Structures are given as C-alpha cells and as structure tokens.
Amino acid sequence: MKVSTLSVIAVALMGLSQAASAETKIGFVNSDRVMREAGPAVRAQQRLEKEFEKRDQEMQRMAKDLQAMQEDLERNGVTMAESDRRNKERAFNDLNRDFQRKQREFREDLNQRRNEELASVLDKANRTVKQIAEAEKYDIILQEAVYASPRIDITDKVVKALSESK
C-alpha cells in the first residue's frame, strides 16, 4: 500500500513538473557569434581597422627597419670601427625603445576604441534580445551556458535582427 501511494505521488509530481516546464519558454544566445557575425559588429570591426590602418602600417615599417638594423649589426659589426658600431647600436636601441613605446600606445588605443565599439554593439544586441524575448514571449534568455540545445538557440534570429537594423 505504501509503495503504490508513493508511486502515485511521484507520477503526480512528474506530471506537475512537466506542465510547469511546458509553460516556461527558454532561449539561448551565443554572444560570441553575435559579436562576430552581426552587421553592427562587422561594421564596428571595419571602422577600427580603417581607423588604425595607418598606425599599423607605420608599426610594421618600424619593425622591418629594426630587423634590418639588427641584421646589419650582426653581419658587419665585427668589421666596423668601434665608434661606428657603438653609434649603430645606439641608433638601434633608440629606435627599439621608440618602437616599444609606440607599440604599447597603439595597443592601448586600439583596446580602448575596441571596448567603446563593442559596448555600443553589446547595447544594441541586448535591446534586440529583449525585443525578441517580449515579442515571442520568452520567460528567460541565457547568454552563457555549458550546453544549450539548438532547439532553444535564438542566435540566428538576433544576428538577423541586428543586421537588418541600422
């Protein structure tokens, strides 16, 4: 008698939990994909590349100059006069120091601008997710998960909605 009562209670509880889960609508958004594929994210990346293109080219030119100076010193350093070698080493060290400073400033500026652009894109993405959630009556939408079934993944909808908006 006791076993059958427990069985009935267990079945009833399972039925209640299934009914409750059937009413709950859950969605998942892959934030990394949104930040890579959505139109505003792609445009932000293109703006950054264009904005920092000249400085990047200058950094590449300086790196080549440093490489050439180092190779020249290694190849001809033994046969150079002592004062010439010291002058070239000093010039190399000065250029290297300048390069390191400019490289650090470049990275800092790029990271700051990237953070500004991504914050704007993230804000648009969050508004879009909220609009989709309200329109399609989602109870919760997760952005971070160890695993999410493709059945509840709404990333494509978010990317499409963001790409269609300006």
Tab-separated table of N, CA, C and O in Angstrom, residues 7 13 34 65 68 70 75 102-103 105 111 121 123 130 162:
chain	number	residue	atom	x	y	z
A	7	SER	N	4.234	5.795	-5.459
A	7	SER	CA	4.266	5.786	-6.916
A	7	SER	C	3.290	6.792	-7.489
A	7	SER	O	3.605	7.523	-8.429
A	13	LEU	N	3.751	14.285	-9.236
A	13	LEU	CA	4.769	15.327	-9.201
A	13	LEU	C	5.468	15.467	-10.558
A	13	LEU	O	5.757	16.575	-11.005
A	34	VAL	N	27.230	36.469	-31.988
A	34	VAL	CA	26.591	37.752	-32.263
A	34	VAL	C	27.660	38.809	-32.490
A	34	VAL	O	27.587	39.596	-33.439
A	65	ASP	N	62.469	48.033	-40.207
A	65	ASP	CA	63.700	48.829	-40.044
A	65	ASP	C	64.560	48.268	-38.913
A	65	ASP	O	65.783	48.158	-39.041
A	68	ALA	N	66.206	45.066	-40.076
A	68	ALA	CA	67.315	45.349	-40.997
A	68	ALA	C	68.534	45.871	-40.237
A	68	ALA	O	69.673	45.468	-40.522
A	70	GLN	N	69.312	45.297	-37.106
A	70	GLN	CA	69.867	44.204	-36.309
A	70	GLN	C	70.693	43.265	-37.194
A	70	GLN	O	71.802	42.867	-36.833
A	75	ARG	N	75.834	41.226	-39.064
A	75	ARG	CA	76.647	40.867	-40.218
A	75	ARG	C	77.946	41.685	-40.268
A	75	ARG	O	79.021	41.142	-40.535
A	102	LYS	N	55.708	53.109	-28.944
A	102	LYS	CA	54.613	53.283	-29.908
A	102	LYS	C	53.732	52.040	-29.980
A	102	LYS	O	52.513	52.142	-30.133
A	103	GLN	N	54.340	50.882	-29.870
A	103	GLN	CA	53.574	49.632	-29.895
A	103	GLN	C	52.642	49.552	-28.683
A	103	GLN	O	51.478	49.179	-28.807
A	105	GLU	N	51.459	52.128	-26.915
A	105	GLU	CA	50.416	53.133	-27.107
A	105	GLU	C	49.381	52.668	-28.125
A	105	GLU	O	48.181	52.877	-27.945
A	111	ASN	N	42.732	48.929	-27.913
A	111	ASN	CA	41.873	48.273	-26.928
A	111	ASN	C	40.782	49.207	-26.418
A	111	ASN	O	39.633	48.792	-26.247
A	121	VAL	N	27.830	47.930	-29.605
A	121	VAL	CA	27.236	46.751	-30.248
A	121	VAL	C	26.511	45.892	-29.208
A	121	VAL	O	25.400	45.408	-29.448
A	123	ASP	N	25.167	46.846	-26.423
A	123	ASP	CA	23.937	47.537	-26.031
A	123	ASP	C	22.825	47.269	-27.057
A	123	ASP	O	21.694	46.949	-26.696
A	130	LYS	N	16.052	41.585	-25.979
A	130	LYS	CA	14.873	41.927	-25.166
A	130	LYS	C	13.627	42.053	-26.047
A	130	LYS	O	12.544	41.567	-25.684
A	162	LEU	N	19.687	42.192	-35.832
A	162	LEU	CA	20.715	43.231	-35.718
A	162	LEU	C	21.219	43.656	-37.097
A	162	LEU	O	21.458	44.840	-37.336
